[in-house]
mmCIF file of C-alpha atoms in Angstrom:
data_model
loop_
_atom_site.group_PDB
_atom_site.id
_atom_site.type_symbol
_atom_site.label_atom_id
_atom_site.label_comp_id
_atom_site.label_asym_id
_atom_site.label_seq_id
_atom_site.Cartn_x
_atom_site.Cartn_y
_atom_site.Cartn_z
ATOM 1 C CA UNK A 27 -0.127 0.215 -0.328
ATOM 2 C CA UNK A 28 1.501 3.710 -0.502
ATOM 3 C CA UNK A 29 -0.308 7.230 -0.950
ATOM 4 C CA UNK A 30 -1.643 7.955 -4.121
ATOM 5 C CA UNK A 31 -2.653 11.819 -3.776
ATOM 6 C CA UNK A 32 -3.494 14.117 -1.010
ATOM 7 C CA UNK A 33 -6.686 15.849 -1.618
ATOM 8 C CA UNK A 34 -7.338 19.237 -0.225
ATOM 9 C CA UNK A 35 -10.187 21.287 -0.372
ATOM 10 C CA UNK A 36 -10.736 24.368 -2.765
ATOM 11 C CA UNK A 37 -13.585 26.548 -2.885
ATOM 12 C CA UNK A 38 -12.632 27.796 -6.673
ATOM 13 C CA UNK A 39 -10.814 24.040 -7.960
ATOM 14 C CA UNK A 40 -9.575 25.948 -11.001
ATOM 15 C CA UNK A 41 -7.270 28.566 -9.562
ATOM 16 C CA UNK A 42 -6.323 25.987 -7.420
ATOM 17 C CA UNK A 43 -5.111 23.781 -9.545
ATOM 18 C CA UNK A 44 -2.818 26.870 -11.682
ATOM 19 C CA UNK A 45 -1.917 27.870 -8.689
ATOM 20 C CA UNK A 46 -0.589 24.250 -7.580
ATOM 21 C CA UNK A 47 0.151 22.956 -11.144
ATOM 22 C CA UNK A 48 2.779 25.836 -11.175
ATOM 23 C CA UNK A 49 4.423 25.707 -8.097
ATOM 24 C CA UNK A 50 5.081 21.735 -8.517
ATOM 25 C CA UNK A 51 5.545 21.525 -11.973
ATOM 26 C CA UNK A 52 2.362 19.277 -12.019
ATOM 27 C CA UNK A 53 -0.921 18.769 -14.546
ATOM 28 C CA UNK A 54 -4.172 17.811 -14.879
ATOM 29 C CA UNK A 55 -3.996 13.410 -15.089
ATOM 30 C CA UNK A 56 -7.391 13.326 -17.211
ATOM 31 C CA UNK A 57 -9.958 16.900 -18.346
ATOM 32 C CA UNK A 58 -10.894 18.683 -14.736
ATOM 33 C CA UNK A 59 -14.305 19.303 -13.988
ATOM 34 C CA UNK A 60 -15.913 22.588 -11.753
ATOM 35 C CA UNK A 61 -15.723 20.489 -8.727
ATOM 36 C CA UNK A 62 -12.374 17.859 -9.241
ATOM 37 C CA UNK A 63 -9.399 17.529 -10.476
ATOM 38 C CA UNK A 64 -6.343 14.836 -10.346
ATOM 39 C CA UNK A 65 -2.563 16.779 -10.446
ATOM 40 C CA UNK A 66 0.061 14.119 -10.691
ATOM 41 C CA UNK A 67 3.786 14.387 -11.527
ATOM 42 C CA UNK A 68 5.095 15.991 -15.259
ATOM 43 C CA UNK A 69 7.459 13.395 -15.648
ATOM 44 C CA UNK A 70 8.098 10.270 -13.517
ATOM 45 C CA UNK A 71 5.809 9.171 -10.199
ATOM 46 C CA UNK A 72 4.446 10.912 -7.291
ATOM 47 C CA UNK A 73 2.220 11.374 -5.024
ATOM 48 C CA UNK A 74 -0.717 13.581 -6.892
ATOM 49 C CA UNK A 75 -2.556 16.187 -5.696
ATOM 50 C CA UNK A 76 -6.381 15.997 -5.686
ATOM 51 C CA UNK A 77 -8.480 19.318 -5.291
ATOM 52 C CA UNK A 78 -12.022 18.726 -4.798
ATOM 53 C CA UNK A 79 -14.860 21.692 -4.671
ATOM 54 C CA UNK A 80 -15.406 22.552 -0.902
ATOM 55 C CA UNK A 81 -17.505 25.675 1.036
ATOM 56 C CA UNK A 82 -16.073 24.159 3.952
ATOM 57 C CA UNK A 83 -13.608 26.806 5.790
ATOM 58 C CA UNK A 84 -9.645 26.761 6.094
ATOM 59 C CA UNK A 85 -8.766 25.181 9.134
ATOM 60 C CA UNK A 86 -6.050 28.358 10.470
ATOM 61 C CA UNK A 87 -3.749 25.641 12.069
ATOM 62 C CA UNK A 88 -4.473 22.730 9.534
ATOM 63 C CA UNK A 89 -4.522 18.674 11.025
ATOM 64 C CA UNK A 90 -3.088 18.041 7.530
ATOM 65 C CA UNK A 91 -0.498 19.564 4.806
ATOM 66 C CA UNK A 92 2.039 19.443 2.477
ATOM 67 C CA UNK A 93 5.639 19.996 3.127
ATOM 68 C CA UNK A 94 7.450 21.417 -0.012
ATOM 69 C CA UNK A 95 11.155 20.302 0.294
ATOM 70 C CA UNK A 96 14.331 21.956 -1.424
ATOM 71 C CA UNK A 97 17.537 23.193 -0.986
ATOM 72 C CA UNK A 98 16.597 26.464 -2.146
ATOM 73 C CA UNK A 99 14.431 27.890 0.131
ATOM 74 C CA UNK A 100 14.489 31.757 0.103
ATOM 75 C CA UNK A 101 14.149 31.089 -4.360
ATOM 76 C CA UNK A 102 11.157 28.718 -3.428
ATOM 77 C CA UNK A 103 9.687 31.080 -1.244
ATOM 78 C CA UNK A 104 9.795 34.213 -3.948
ATOM 79 C CA UNK A 105 8.527 32.233 -6.039
ATOM 80 C CA UNK A 106 5.725 30.480 -4.624
ATOM 81 C CA UNK A 107 4.586 34.394 -2.996
ATOM 82 C CA UNK A 108 5.113 35.654 -7.393
ATOM 83 C CA UNK A 109 2.619 32.605 -8.943
ATOM 84 C CA UNK A 110 -0.330 33.689 -5.801
ATOM 85 C CA UNK A 111 0.930 32.358 -2.169
ATOM 86 C CA UNK A 112 0.528 34.368 0.654
ATOM 87 C CA UNK A 113 2.982 34.399 4.050
ATOM 88 C CA UNK A 114 0.380 33.234 6.714
ATOM 89 C CA UNK A 115 0.615 34.304 10.144
ATOM 90 C CA UNK A 116 2.491 31.335 12.049
ATOM 91 C CA UNK A 117 3.047 32.016 15.511
ATOM 92 C CA UNK A 118 4.567 28.391 16.308
ATOM 93 C CA UNK A 119 7.383 28.499 14.500
ATOM 94 C CA UNK A 120 10.036 27.455 16.730
ATOM 95 C CA UNK A 121 13.482 29.413 17.907
ATOM 96 C CA UNK A 122 14.762 28.065 14.482
ATOM 97 C CA UNK A 123 13.138 26.652 11.878
ATOM 98 C CA UNK A 124 13.888 24.927 9.098
ATOM 99 C CA UNK A 125 10.281 25.758 7.657
ATOM 100 C CA UNK A 126 8.350 29.083 6.568
ATOM 101 C CA UNK A 127 4.140 29.110 6.851
ATOM 102 C CA UNK A 128 2.732 30.154 3.605
ATOM 103 C CA UNK A 129 -0.932 29.847 2.143
ATOM 104 C CA UNK A 130 -2.468 29.030 -1.303
ATOM 105 C CA UNK A 131 -4.437 30.847 -2.796
ATOM 106 C CA UNK A 132 -7.075 29.035 -1.179
ATOM 107 C CA UNK A 133 -5.396 29.696 2.183
ATOM 108 C CA UNK A 134 -4.672 26.167 2.404
ATOM 109 C CA UNK A 135 -1.331 26.736 4.479
ATOM 110 C CA UNK A 136 1.437 24.563 3.766
ATOM 111 C CA UNK A 137 5.091 24.377 4.849
ATOM 112 C CA UNK A 138 8.707 25.604 1.997
ATOM 113 C CA UNK A 139 11.335 23.244 4.297
ATOM 114 C CA UNK A 140 14.865 23.965 4.016
ATOM 115 C CA UNK A 141 16.317 20.912 3.264
ATOM 116 C CA UNK A 142 19.780 21.843 4.020
ATOM 117 C CA UNK A 143 19.209 23.814 7.601
ATOM 118 C CA UNK A 144 21.237 22.023 10.947
#
């Protein structure tokens, strides 16, 4: 058994899909509907990201979120902000964090992890 996709809610599936396709270099597994899309890596294997229409409010401290790993944290954070992400107000940072908390255009929080930290 393995994880096939992580599922996130979105009030605007098309907007969320556009952000995550640009952020991750993913493509649609099959054509999207206004309520659902599955995104997968453009090349090779990897965990998919499914986006389903949801009117539930975004959780301030989500129970599940994405961790994006990079050796170039500052550059990736800047790129994601330019794509439409926002800096999340996060009061739970440790003293010397290896992560930055951002929110996608839907408000879903995710972390950009510096894999070179410590």
